[in-house]
Amino acid sequence: MVLKANRLRKLALAPVLMLLSLASAGVLAAGGKVNQVNMSPGATEIGQSIFDLHMLIFWICVIIGALVFGVMFYSIYYHRKSRGVTPSTFHESTKVEIAWTVVPFLILIGMAVPATSTLLEIYDFDDAEMDIMVTGFQWRWKYEYLNEEGENVVFFSSLRTPQSEIRNAEAKGEHYLLEVDEPMVIPVDTKVRFLVTANDVIHSWWVPELAVKKDAIPGFINETWTRVSTEGIYRGQCAELCGKDHGFMPIVVNVVSKEDYAEWLDEKQAQAAQVSELMAQTFTLDELMERGETVYDRNCLACHGANGEGGVGTPIAGSPIATGDIDAHLEIGINGVPGTAMQAFGSQINNVEMAAVITYQRNAFGNNMGDMVQPIDVYNHKQGQGEN
Amino acid sequence: MGDHHHGPAKGLSRWLFTTNHKDIGTMYLWFSFAMFILGGSFAMIIRAELFQPGMQLVDPAFFNQMTTLHGLVMVFGAIMPSFVGLANWMIPMMIGAPDMALPRMNNWSFWILPPAFLILASTLFMEGGAPAFGWTFYAPLSTTYAPPSVTYFIFSIHVLGLSSIMGSINIIATVMNMRAPGMTYMKMPMFVWTWLITAFLLVAVMPVLAGAVTMMLMDIHFGTSFFSAAGGGDPVLFQHIFWFFGHPEVYIIILPAFGVVSQIIPAFSRKPLFGYDSMVYATAAIAFLSFVVWAHHMYTVGMPVAGELFFMYATMLIAVPTGVKVFNWVSTMWRGAMTFETPMLFAIGFLVLFTIGGFTGLMLSIAPADFQYHDSYFVVAHFHYVMVAGAVFSMSAAVYYWLPKWCGRMYNETMGKTHFWISFIGFNIAFFPQHFVGLAGMPRRIPDYALQFADFNMLSSIGAFIYGASQILFLYNVVATIVAGKPTSEEKTWDGAEGLEWTVATPAPYHTFETPPQVK
C-alpha cells in the first residue's frame, strides 16, 4: 500500500513538474523557435509588458498550485486509512472560510493593477505615424497604405506554400505555411496603426511577436497598433475560424529601416503607376491568356481545380458560364454568387487581371470560345452598375 | 397488473413508454456514452490528421466539420445528457422522493434527444457537408457562408434546447416539492444543490441559445439582417448572444461535476464535507457571476476599454468562489482516513487537473494577456482541462461510485484503476503540450500547421489515442459488471458513504421511497 501511494503521489505530481519545466524552458525560447514552450516577449514594448504580465500570473499560479497540491499530497500520504489513522470530524470554520475568500481577493487586486495599466497602453491609439488598412478575405489579406505618400499602395498577401508541399508530394520548406507572396512592409521604431476589417466572414489578424491580435469583422473597422523595435521578419496567422482555408492564410510582416521603407514605398508606387497604364491598353488573346493563367492559379485554382475540373467550386471546363454569355460570366467574376463560396473578385483583383482571367477561363481547359474581355470592358461593366 | 407494486414492463415498450426515473436515467447514461464514443471518434480523426504536418487523411473542409461536430456532440450529446441521467437516477434517491415530479415529461425530454442527434449526424451525408463553422457557430460564417445543412443544425439545436429545458424544469420541480420530511434545503446533498442551481442556469440560458439560432434561421431564409452588417445588422451581436448562453453553459457542465466530487471525496476520506454552507454559497456565487462575464470570450472583437475592464474584473472574481471550493475539498481530505478506490482516484484526478484548468482560466481572464492566448491552442488546452478532466473525469468517478447500487454487482477494481491511470496519463500527454504550442503561436481549428509545432502535435495525438483507447476499457468494465460482476447486496457499498441513496436495498429496487423517509 505504501508503495502504491508513493507511485500515485509521484505520478500525480507530474503536471506540477511539467508546469515548472515550462517556466524554466520559457525563459530560453523566443521568436517562433522549434518546440518553443512559452510565449515570446516579441519585438515590441507592449509584447514585453504582456509577457511580464503572463509570467507574473504564471508564477502566482505555480505558487498557489504548489501550496494546494502540497497540502493535498501530504494529506494523501499521511492521512490514509492503511496507516491506521482515525478520521477527524471537523467540518467547518468560518474564520478559515473568510481567510481563503479575502486572501485570493487581495491577490487578484495585485494582478488587476498591472493588467489594467497594460490594457490602457494597448488602447492608446493616438499619435500613429502611419495607417494601414488590413482587410481579411477568404483566404488572404489585403493591405492598403493610407498615408498620403502611400496612396497607391494596395496589395493582397496570400499563402506562397505550394499545394505539393501541403499534399506531401514535396519536402516542406523552412517557413511551411508561414510564407506569403508579398509581405506587409513597415518601418522600424514607428507607431503603425492598423485599421482591421473583413470582406466576407470574421477573421483575426495575429502576429504573436508584435503582440497584435484583432478581429477583422465585416462591416466594422477595428483599431490596433504596433511599434516594432527590431528589424526582421515576423510571422503570424489568421486566428479566427473563417472557413475551409482558415489554416492557410498566413501573415508576414517585414520590419525594415526607415530608409529601406521609403525606397520600398517608391518602388510600389511606380508599380502602381504601371498598372494604371496597363488599364488603358488593349491586349491580344495570347497576352490575356498568359496573364490569365497566373491570375487563375493564384485566385481560382484552389476551388475550381488546376484543369478547371472543379472541387469546392463548380467545374470551369465546359461549364455553361464559361461557354455562355460573356457579360454574365464577367458579372460572376466581379460580383460573385451571393450565398456561396464564390466571392466577388471585383475588389480583389484589378481590371487587367479580371479581363485576363475571364478570357483565360473561356479559352483554356478545352473551352476554346475564342472571345475575350479587355480591361476597358471590366471598367465599363463596373461603371454600369454604379461602382457598388 | 392492478398490483400497486408492479415492476418494469417487458420488452421495448418498457423503454419507450417508461416514466420511471431509473429507467430514464439509464437511457440517458447509455445515450450519452454512445455520443461520447461518437464525439471521441471525431476527435480521433482530428488528432490523426494533426499527427504530422501536411494534409494526409482528410481535406480542410471535412476537418472543419469534424471540429464542429466534435464540440457539439461532446457538449450537447455526451456531457450534458450524462449529468441529466445522473440527476434522474440520483436526485429522487438522494432526497427521499419516489420518482421525478413530472415523469411523463421526463420520458419526452429523453426521447426527443436521439432524433435530434440523428438529424445532426445526418448532416454529414448532405450535399455541402455538415456544419463546418465551429461549435460556437459565429455569424456570418454560419449564416451567409454556411452549407445548406445549417438549417438541420438549427432544428437540432432547438430540439436539444427543448429537451434541456424540460429536464431542468423537472429537476427544479422535484427538488422544490418532493424532498422527504426534514430534508431542508441546507441538508440536501451537494450534488442536489449543484444540480438545482444548474437547472436554473439552464432554464435561463437555453432560450437565449434558441433565440440566437432562430435569428440565424431568419437571416438565412427570411431575408432579415440580424447578423449582417450589409443590412444594418451586427456580426458581433451574434457573439454577445451566443456567449450570454455560452458562458453559463460551461458552468452548467461543471457544476454537477462539482456536486459529484463533493459526494465522493467525503465518502473516501471518511469525514464530512468541509464547509458545506460555503460550498453552497460558492456554487450560487459562481452561477451568478457566470451571467456577467460572457464577453471575456470576445476580448479581441474591439470592445471599448471600459467594457474590457469590466469583463476582466468580473471574470477574475470567479477565481474566489472556485478557490473556496478547491480549498474545501482539500480540507475535507485533511486528517481524514483515505482509501483510493477508483471513484476516489478519479475525484483526485479531477481536483488536480481541474485546478490546473482553473489556473489557465485565470490567466485567460487577464485581457491584455488574452490578446496573445485568444483562439490559440492554449485555449484548447484550457477548456479540455476543465471539460474533460473536469466533467468527464467526475462522470467516470460517479459511474464507478454508484454502479454497484444501480446494478447490485461490483465492478472490477483493478480494471477500474487501470482505466484511471491510462486516462490520466493519456489525457496529460494529449493536452499538456497544447499549452506549449498555443503559447508559441499555433491557432486553434487549423488542419495543418507550421513545422515548429510538429513534435508537440505528434505527442498530443499519441496521448489522445491513449485516452481514447482507455474508454474502451471503461465500456468493457461497465458491461462486464452489469452482466457478470460479483453480486453484492450490501446497502452501503462504501463504508464512508453518506446519504439516503445508501439506505435502500442493493440493487436499488424499481421503486424506492414509496413512503418518504424521515430525515433528522
PDB file of C-alpha atoms in Angstrom, chain B residues 276-517:
ATOM      1  CA  TYR B 276     -20.925  22.682   3.400  1.00  0.00           C
ATOM      2  CA  ASP B 277     -22.565  26.096   3.738  1.00  0.00           C
ATOM      3  CA  SER B 278     -19.731  27.896   1.997  1.00  0.00           C
ATOM      4  CA  MET B 279     -19.833  25.285  -0.785  1.00  0.00           C
ATOM      5  CA  VAL B 280     -23.492  26.123  -1.375  1.00  0.00           C
ATOM      6  CA  TYR B 281     -22.826  29.855  -1.350  1.00  0.00           C
ATOM      7  CA  ALA B 282     -19.775  29.457  -3.601  1.00  0.00           C
ATOM      8  CA  THR B 283     -21.830  27.490  -6.124  1.00  0.00           C
ATOM      9  CA  ALA B 284     -24.515  30.163  -6.120  1.00  0.00           C
ATOM     10  CA  ALA B 285     -21.869  32.880  -6.491  1.00  0.00           C
ATOM     11  CA  ILE B 286     -20.283  31.113  -9.466  1.00  0.00           C
ATOM     12  CA  ALA B 287     -23.712  30.764 -11.071  1.00  0.00           C
ATOM     13  CA  PHE B 288     -24.483  34.439 -10.553  1.00  0.00           C
ATOM     14  CA  LEU B 289     -21.110  35.610 -11.854  1.00  0.00           C
ATOM     15  CA  SER B 290     -21.471  33.372 -14.912  1.00  0.00           C
ATOM     16  CA  PHE B 291     -24.099  35.794 -16.230  1.00  0.00           C
ATOM     17  CA  VAL B 292     -21.856  38.851 -16.178  1.00  0.00           C
ATOM     18  CA  VAL B 293     -18.613  37.593 -17.702  1.00  0.00           C
ATOM     19  CA  TRP B 294     -19.616  36.446 -21.189  1.00  0.00           C
ATOM     20  CA  ALA B 295     -17.567  38.966 -23.144  1.00  0.00           C
ATOM     21  CA  HIS B 296     -14.262  37.568 -21.860  1.00  0.00           C
ATOM     22  CA  HIS B 297     -14.635  35.220 -24.838  1.00  0.00           C
ATOM     23  CA  MET B 298     -14.565  38.299 -27.051  1.00  0.00           C
ATOM     24  CA  TYR B 299     -11.649  40.429 -25.849  1.00  0.00           C
ATOM     25  CA  THR B 300     -10.383  40.792 -29.417  1.00  0.00           C
ATOM     26  CA  VAL B 301     -13.623  41.890 -31.118  1.00  0.00           C
ATOM     27  CA  GLY B 302     -12.825  45.552 -30.470  1.00  0.00           C
ATOM     28  CA  MET B 303     -14.810  46.352 -27.339  1.00  0.00           C
ATOM     29  CA  PRO B 304     -14.313  49.749 -25.730  1.00  0.00           C
ATOM     30  CA  VAL B 305     -11.707  49.725 -22.978  1.00  0.00           C
ATOM     31  CA  ALA B 306     -14.327  50.197 -20.246  1.00  0.00           C
ATOM     32  CA  GLY B 307     -16.037  47.006 -21.423  1.00  0.00           C
ATOM     33  CA  GLU B 308     -12.763  45.128 -21.430  1.00  0.00           C
ATOM     34  CA  LEU B 309     -12.032  46.252 -17.876  1.00  0.00           C
ATOM     35  CA  PHE B 310     -15.486  45.330 -16.568  1.00  0.00           C
ATOM     36  CA  PHE B 311     -15.391  41.846 -18.046  1.00  0.00           C
ATOM     37  CA  MET B 312     -11.802  41.322 -16.918  1.00  0.00           C
ATOM     38  CA  TYR B 313     -12.528  42.241 -13.296  1.00  0.00           C
ATOM     39  CA  ALA B 314     -15.780  40.241 -13.191  1.00  0.00           C
ATOM     40  CA  THR B 315     -14.045  37.208 -14.648  1.00  0.00           C
ATOM     41  CA  MET B 316     -11.161  37.385 -12.201  1.00  0.00           C
ATOM     42  CA  LEU B 317     -13.706  37.397  -9.380  1.00  0.00           C
ATOM     43  CA  ILE B 318     -14.831  33.891 -10.327  1.00  0.00           C
ATOM     44  CA  ALA B 319     -11.481  32.660  -9.035  1.00  0.00           C
ATOM     45  CA  VAL B 320     -12.625  33.476  -5.489  1.00  0.00           C
ATOM     46  CA  PRO B 321     -15.625  31.108  -5.131  1.00  0.00           C
ATOM     47  CA  THR B 322     -13.855  28.494  -7.274  1.00  0.00           C
ATOM     48  CA  GLY B 323     -10.847  28.730  -4.967  1.00  0.00           C
ATOM     49  CA  VAL B 324     -13.134  28.298  -1.958  1.00  0.00           C
ATOM     50  CA  LYS B 325     -14.418  25.046  -3.430  1.00  0.00           C
ATOM     51  CA  VAL B 326     -10.947  23.672  -4.095  1.00  0.00           C
ATOM     52  CA  PHE B 327      -9.741  24.637  -0.615  1.00  0.00           C
ATOM     53  CA  ASN B 328     -12.805  22.991   0.925  1.00  0.00           C
ATOM     54  CA  TRP B 329     -12.201  19.735  -0.939  1.00  0.00           C
ATOM     55  CA  VAL B 330      -8.589  19.651   0.171  1.00  0.00           C
ATOM     56  CA  SER B 331      -9.660  20.412   3.765  1.00  0.00           C
ATOM     57  CA  THR B 332     -12.138  17.554   3.562  1.00  0.00           C
ATOM     58  CA  MET B 333      -9.259  15.216   2.768  1.00  0.00           C
ATOM     59  CA  TRP B 334      -7.115  16.723   5.525  1.00  0.00           C
ATOM     60  CA  ARG B 335      -6.888  14.387   8.530  1.00  0.00           C
ATOM     61  CA  GLY B 336      -9.399  12.005   7.058  1.00  0.00           C
ATOM     62  CA  ALA B 337      -8.747   8.290   6.698  1.00  0.00           C
ATOM     63  CA  MET B 338      -8.468   7.935   2.967  1.00  0.00           C
ATOM     64  CA  THR B 339      -8.631   4.953   0.680  1.00  0.00           C
ATOM     65  CA  PHE B 340      -8.133   5.135  -3.042  1.00  0.00           C
ATOM     66  CA  GLU B 341     -10.714   3.088  -4.855  1.00  0.00           C
ATOM     67  CA  THR B 342     -11.439   4.020  -8.487  1.00  0.00           C
ATOM     68  CA  PRO B 343     -14.062   6.719  -7.739  1.00  0.00           C
ATOM     69  CA  MET B 344     -11.647   8.451  -5.364  1.00  0.00           C
ATOM     70  CA  LEU B 345      -8.812   8.266  -7.898  1.00  0.00           C
ATOM     71  CA  PHE B 346     -10.998   9.937 -10.493  1.00  0.00           C
ATOM     72  CA  ALA B 347     -12.094  12.541  -7.937  1.00  0.00           C
ATOM     73  CA  ILE B 348      -8.470  13.351  -7.073  1.00  0.00           C
ATOM     74  CA  GLY B 349      -7.609  13.383 -10.784  1.00  0.00           C
ATOM     75  CA  PHE B 350     -10.466  15.835 -11.218  1.00  0.00           C
ATOM     76  CA  LEU B 351      -9.212  18.009  -8.383  1.00  0.00           C
ATOM     77  CA  VAL B 352      -5.647  18.218  -9.679  1.00  0.00           C
ATOM     78  CA  LEU B 353      -6.438  18.699 -13.357  1.00  0.00           C
ATOM     79  CA  PHE B 354      -9.440  20.953 -12.850  1.00  0.00           C
ATOM     80  CA  THR B 355      -7.269  23.196 -10.662  1.00  0.00           C
ATOM     81  CA  ILE B 356      -4.698  23.438 -13.456  1.00  0.00           C
ATOM     82  CA  GLY B 357      -7.528  24.286 -15.861  1.00  0.00           C
ATOM     83  CA  GLY B 358      -8.689  26.892 -13.357  1.00  0.00           C
ATOM     84  CA  PHE B 359      -5.239  28.472 -13.273  1.00  0.00           C
ATOM     85  CA  THR B 360      -5.087  28.773 -17.042  1.00  0.00           C
ATOM     86  CA  GLY B 361      -8.615  30.184 -16.836  1.00  0.00           C
ATOM     87  CA  LEU B 362      -7.343  32.879 -14.519  1.00  0.00           C
ATOM     88  CA  MET B 363      -4.525  33.612 -16.963  1.00  0.00           C
ATOM     89  CA  LEU B 364      -7.047  33.872 -19.805  1.00  0.00           C
ATOM     90  CA  SER B 365      -9.157  36.331 -17.819  1.00  0.00           C
ATOM     91  CA  ILE B 366      -6.377  38.916 -17.994  1.00  0.00           C
ATOM     92  CA  ALA B 367      -7.460  40.869 -21.066  1.00  0.00           C
ATOM     93  CA  PRO B 368      -4.039  42.099 -22.302  1.00  0.00           C
ATOM     94  CA  ALA B 369      -2.508  38.638 -21.957  1.00  0.00           C
ATOM     95  CA  ASP B 370      -5.575  37.170 -23.637  1.00  0.00           C
ATOM     96  CA  PHE B 371      -4.661  39.099 -26.787  1.00  0.00           C
ATOM     97  CA  GLN B 372      -1.902  36.526 -27.111  1.00  0.00           C
ATOM     98  CA  TYR B 373      -3.796  33.462 -25.800  1.00  0.00           C
ATOM     99  CA  HIS B 374      -7.094  34.063 -27.590  1.00  0.00           C
ATOM    100  CA  ASP B 375      -8.026  31.461 -30.232  1.00  0.00           C
ATOM    101  CA  SER B 376      -4.706  29.687 -29.782  1.00  0.00           C
ATOM    102  CA  TYR B 377      -4.126  26.110 -28.657  1.00  0.00           C
ATOM    103  CA  PHE B 378      -3.606  27.493 -25.152  1.00  0.00           C
ATOM    104  CA  VAL B 379      -7.379  27.941 -25.036  1.00  0.00           C
ATOM    105  CA  VAL B 380      -7.915  24.432 -26.384  1.00  0.00           C
ATOM    106  CA  ALA B 381      -5.711  23.058 -23.609  1.00  0.00           C
ATOM    107  CA  HIS B 382      -7.504  25.167 -21.000  1.00  0.00           C
ATOM    108  CA  PHE B 383     -11.023  24.074 -21.802  1.00  0.00           C
ATOM    109  CA  HIS B 384     -10.114  20.428 -22.200  1.00  0.00           C
ATOM    110  CA  TYR B 385      -8.583  20.544 -18.714  1.00  0.00           C
ATOM    111  CA  VAL B 386     -11.881  21.799 -17.316  1.00  0.00           C
ATOM    112  CA  MET B 387     -14.249  19.909 -19.633  1.00  0.00           C
ATOM    113  CA  VAL B 388     -12.554  16.516 -19.920  1.00  0.00           C
ATOM    114  CA  ALA B 389     -10.586  16.339 -16.690  1.00  0.00           C
ATOM    115  CA  GLY B 390     -13.436  18.222 -15.008  1.00  0.00           C
ATOM    116  CA  ALA B 391     -16.716  16.934 -16.338  1.00  0.00           C
ATOM    117  CA  VAL B 392     -15.690  13.610 -17.883  1.00  0.00           C
ATOM    118  CA  PHE B 393     -13.417  12.511 -15.023  1.00  0.00           C
ATOM    119  CA  SER B 394     -16.117  13.303 -12.479  1.00  0.00           C
ATOM    120  CA  MET B 395     -18.641  11.410 -14.593  1.00  0.00           C
ATOM    121  CA  SER B 396     -16.358   8.372 -14.591  1.00  0.00           C
ATOM    122  CA  ALA B 397     -15.991   8.740 -10.833  1.00  0.00           C
ATOM    123  CA  ALA B 398     -19.778   8.872 -10.486  1.00  0.00           C
ATOM    124  CA  VAL B 399     -20.313   5.721 -12.550  1.00  0.00           C
ATOM    125  CA  TYR B 400     -17.833   3.706 -10.506  1.00  0.00           C
ATOM    126  CA  TYR B 401     -19.222   5.149  -7.269  1.00  0.00           C
ATOM    127  CA  TRP B 402     -22.896   4.358  -7.878  1.00  0.00           C
ATOM    128  CA  LEU B 403     -22.696   1.411 -10.311  1.00  0.00           C
ATOM    129  CA  PRO B 404     -22.870  -1.209  -7.501  1.00  0.00           C
ATOM    130  CA  LYS B 405     -26.009   0.489  -6.175  1.00  0.00           C
ATOM    131  CA  TRP B 406     -27.545   0.602  -9.648  1.00  0.00           C
ATOM    132  CA  CYS B 407     -26.998  -2.998 -10.689  1.00  0.00           C
ATOM    133  CA  GLY B 408     -26.177  -4.856  -7.483  1.00  0.00           C
ATOM    134  CA  ARG B 409     -22.844  -6.009  -8.837  1.00  0.00           C
ATOM    135  CA  MET B 410     -19.322  -4.900  -8.049  1.00  0.00           C
ATOM    136  CA  TYR B 411     -17.047  -3.685 -10.830  1.00  0.00           C
ATOM    137  CA  ASN B 412     -13.508  -4.974 -11.235  1.00  0.00           C
ATOM    138  CA  GLU B 413     -11.370  -2.672  -9.085  1.00  0.00           C
ATOM    139  CA  THR B 414      -8.075  -3.445 -10.835  1.00  0.00           C
ATOM    140  CA  MET B 415      -9.598  -2.720 -14.205  1.00  0.00           C
ATOM    141  CA  GLY B 416     -11.138   0.480 -12.826  1.00  0.00           C
ATOM    142  CA  LYS B 417      -7.785   1.683 -11.507  1.00  0.00           C
ATOM    143  CA  THR B 418      -6.120   0.757 -14.780  1.00  0.00           C
ATOM    144  CA  HIS B 419      -8.772   2.801 -16.583  1.00  0.00           C
ATOM    145  CA  PHE B 420      -7.987   5.744 -14.344  1.00  0.00           C
ATOM    146  CA  TRP B 421      -4.232   5.628 -14.798  1.00  0.00           C
ATOM    147  CA  ILE B 422      -4.361   5.186 -18.558  1.00  0.00           C
ATOM    148  CA  SER B 423      -6.894   8.028 -18.807  1.00  0.00           C
ATOM    149  CA  PHE B 424      -4.893  10.278 -16.527  1.00  0.00           C
ATOM    150  CA  ILE B 425      -1.597   9.723 -18.316  1.00  0.00           C
ATOM    151  CA  GLY B 426      -3.132   9.771 -21.804  1.00  0.00           C
ATOM    152  CA  PHE B 427      -5.064  12.924 -21.029  1.00  0.00           C
ATOM    153  CA  ASN B 428      -1.977  14.805 -19.855  1.00  0.00           C
ATOM    154  CA  ILE B 429       0.143  13.673 -22.784  1.00  0.00           C
ATOM    155  CA  ALA B 430      -2.655  14.808 -25.104  1.00  0.00           C
ATOM    156  CA  PHE B 431      -3.419  18.188 -23.641  1.00  0.00           C
ATOM    157  CA  PHE B 432      -0.406  19.460 -21.698  1.00  0.00           C
ATOM    158  CA  PRO B 433       1.737  20.044 -24.817  1.00  0.00           C
ATOM    159  CA  GLN B 434      -1.131  22.056 -26.291  1.00  0.00           C
ATOM    160  CA  HIS B 435      -0.304  24.795 -23.773  1.00  0.00           C
ATOM    161  CA  PHE B 436       3.155  24.986 -25.342  1.00  0.00           C
ATOM    162  CA  VAL B 437       2.118  25.177 -28.987  1.00  0.00           C
ATOM    163  CA  GLY B 438      -0.582  27.692 -28.102  1.00  0.00           C
ATOM    164  CA  LEU B 439       1.864  29.998 -26.355  1.00  0.00           C
ATOM    165  CA  ALA B 440       4.278  29.572 -29.259  1.00  0.00           C
ATOM    166  CA  GLY B 441       1.615  30.863 -31.652  1.00  0.00           C
ATOM    167  CA  MET B 442      -0.405  27.958 -33.045  1.00  0.00           C
ATOM    168  CA  PRO B 443      -4.012  28.996 -33.739  1.00  0.00           C
ATOM    169  CA  ARG B 444      -6.835  26.588 -32.973  1.00  0.00           C
ATOM    170  CA  ARG B 445      -9.081  24.941 -35.584  1.00  0.00           C
ATOM    171  CA  ILE B 446      -6.374  24.602 -38.245  1.00  0.00           C
ATOM    172  CA  PRO B 447      -5.995  21.348 -40.183  1.00  0.00           C
ATOM    173  CA  ASP B 448      -2.286  21.831 -40.828  1.00  0.00           C
ATOM    174  CA  TYR B 449       0.466  23.681 -39.035  1.00  0.00           C
ATOM    175  CA  ALA B 450       3.969  25.110 -39.326  1.00  0.00           C
ATOM    176  CA  LEU B 451       6.908  22.782 -38.791  1.00  0.00           C
ATOM    177  CA  GLN B 452       7.974  24.145 -35.407  1.00  0.00           C
ATOM    178  CA  PHE B 453       4.794  22.732 -33.851  1.00  0.00           C
ATOM    179  CA  ALA B 454       5.306  19.217 -35.215  1.00  0.00           C
ATOM    180  CA  ASP B 455       6.803  17.378 -32.224  1.00  0.00           C
ATOM    181  CA  PHE B 456       4.283  18.538 -29.658  1.00  0.00           C
ATOM    182  CA  ASN B 457       1.405  17.819 -32.015  1.00  0.00           C
ATOM    183  CA  MET B 458       2.586  14.288 -32.540  1.00  0.00           C
ATOM    184  CA  LEU B 459       2.896  13.829 -28.780  1.00  0.00           C
ATOM    185  CA  SER B 460      -0.561  15.285 -28.328  1.00  0.00           C
ATOM    186  CA  SER B 461      -2.015  12.873 -30.878  1.00  0.00           C
ATOM    187  CA  ILE B 462      -0.375   9.896 -29.172  1.00  0.00           C
ATOM    188  CA  GLY B 463      -1.847  10.995 -25.848  1.00  0.00           C
ATOM    189  CA  ALA B 464      -5.274  11.413 -27.427  1.00  0.00           C
ATOM    190  CA  PHE B 465      -5.149   7.882 -28.848  1.00  0.00           C
ATOM    191  CA  ILE B 466      -4.187   6.518 -25.414  1.00  0.00           C
ATOM    192  CA  TYR B 467      -7.002   8.450 -23.752  1.00  0.00           C
ATOM    193  CA  GLY B 468      -9.457   7.304 -26.420  1.00  0.00           C
ATOM    194  CA  ALA B 469      -8.431   3.664 -26.054  1.00  0.00           C
ATOM    195  CA  SER B 470      -8.860   3.808 -22.270  1.00  0.00           C
ATOM    196  CA  GLN B 471     -12.570   4.495 -22.768  1.00  0.00           C
ATOM    197  CA  ILE B 472     -12.978   1.095 -24.396  1.00  0.00           C
ATOM    198  CA  LEU B 473     -11.663  -0.412 -21.169  1.00  0.00           C
ATOM    199  CA  PHE B 474     -14.270   1.665 -19.319  1.00  0.00           C
ATOM    200  CA  LEU B 475     -17.058   0.350 -21.531  1.00  0.00           C
ATOM    201  CA  TYR B 476     -15.826  -3.212 -21.103  1.00  0.00           C
ATOM    202  CA  ASN B 477     -15.602  -2.862 -17.333  1.00  0.00           C
ATOM    203  CA  VAL B 478     -19.121  -1.452 -17.035  1.00  0.00           C
ATOM    204  CA  VAL B 479     -20.678  -4.073 -19.326  1.00  0.00           C
ATOM    205  CA  ALA B 480     -18.769  -6.886 -17.603  1.00  0.00           C
ATOM    206  CA  THR B 481     -20.019  -5.615 -14.235  1.00  0.00           C
ATOM    207  CA  ILE B 482     -23.649  -5.479 -15.337  1.00  0.00           C
ATOM    208  CA  VAL B 483     -23.505  -8.924 -16.949  1.00  0.00           C
ATOM    209  CA  ALA B 484     -21.246 -10.844 -14.669  1.00  0.00           C
ATOM    210  CA  GLY B 485     -19.915  -8.676 -11.854  1.00  0.00           C
ATOM    211  CA  LYS B 486     -19.649 -10.079  -8.350  1.00  0.00           C
ATOM    212  CA  PRO B 487     -23.155  -9.758  -6.845  1.00  0.00           C
ATOM    213  CA  THR B 488     -23.413  -7.507  -3.826  1.00  0.00           C
ATOM    214  CA  SER B 489     -26.427  -6.789  -1.657  1.00  0.00           C
ATOM    215  CA  GLU B 490     -24.751  -4.522   0.862  1.00  0.00           C
ATOM    216  CA  GLU B 491     -26.809  -1.381   1.247  1.00  0.00           C
ATOM    217  CA  LYS B 492     -23.671   0.677   1.710  1.00  0.00           C
ATOM    218  CA  THR B 493     -21.118  -0.216  -0.915  1.00  0.00           C
ATOM    219  CA  TRP B 494     -18.593   2.191   0.576  1.00  0.00           C
ATOM    220  CA  ASP B 495     -18.180   2.326   4.338  1.00  0.00           C
ATOM    221  CA  GLY B 496     -17.707   6.103   4.366  1.00  0.00           C
ATOM    222  CA  ALA B 497     -20.616   6.953   2.051  1.00  0.00           C
ATOM    223  CA  GLU B 498     -23.438   9.043   3.478  1.00  0.00           C
ATOM    224  CA  GLY B 499     -26.899   9.825   2.158  1.00  0.00           C
ATOM    225  CA  LEU B 500     -30.344   8.361   1.627  1.00  0.00           C
ATOM    226  CA  GLU B 501     -29.352   6.502  -1.535  1.00  0.00           C
ATOM    227  CA  TRP B 502     -27.265   4.175   0.620  1.00  0.00           C
ATOM    228  CA  THR B 503     -30.246   3.303   2.860  1.00  0.00           C
ATOM    229  CA  VAL B 504     -32.205   1.498   0.137  1.00  0.00           C
ATOM    230  CA  ALA B 505     -31.626  -2.091  -0.918  1.00  0.00           C
ATOM    231  CA  THR B 506     -28.891  -3.021  -3.397  1.00  0.00           C
ATOM    232  CA  PRO B 507     -29.538  -3.236  -6.295  1.00  0.00           C
ATOM    233  CA  ALA B 508     -31.913  -0.292  -5.957  1.00  0.00           C
ATOM    234  CA  PRO B 509     -35.464  -1.628  -6.445  1.00  0.00           C
ATOM    235  CA  TYR B 510     -37.546  -0.349  -9.355  1.00  0.00           C
ATOM    236  CA  HIS B 511     -39.463   1.871  -6.957  1.00  0.00           C
ATOM    237  CA  THR B 512     -37.796   3.459  -3.972  1.00  0.00           C
ATOM    238  CA  PHE B 513     -39.156   5.606  -1.121  1.00  0.00           C
ATOM    239  CA  GLU B 514     -42.804   4.902  -1.780  1.00  0.00           C
ATOM    240  CA  THR B 515     -43.218   6.062   1.785  1.00  0.00           C
ATOM    241  CA  PRO B 516     -40.957   9.015   2.478  1.00  0.00           C
ATOM    242  CA  PRO B 517     -38.116   8.532   4.942  1.00  0.00           C
TER     243      PRO B 517
END
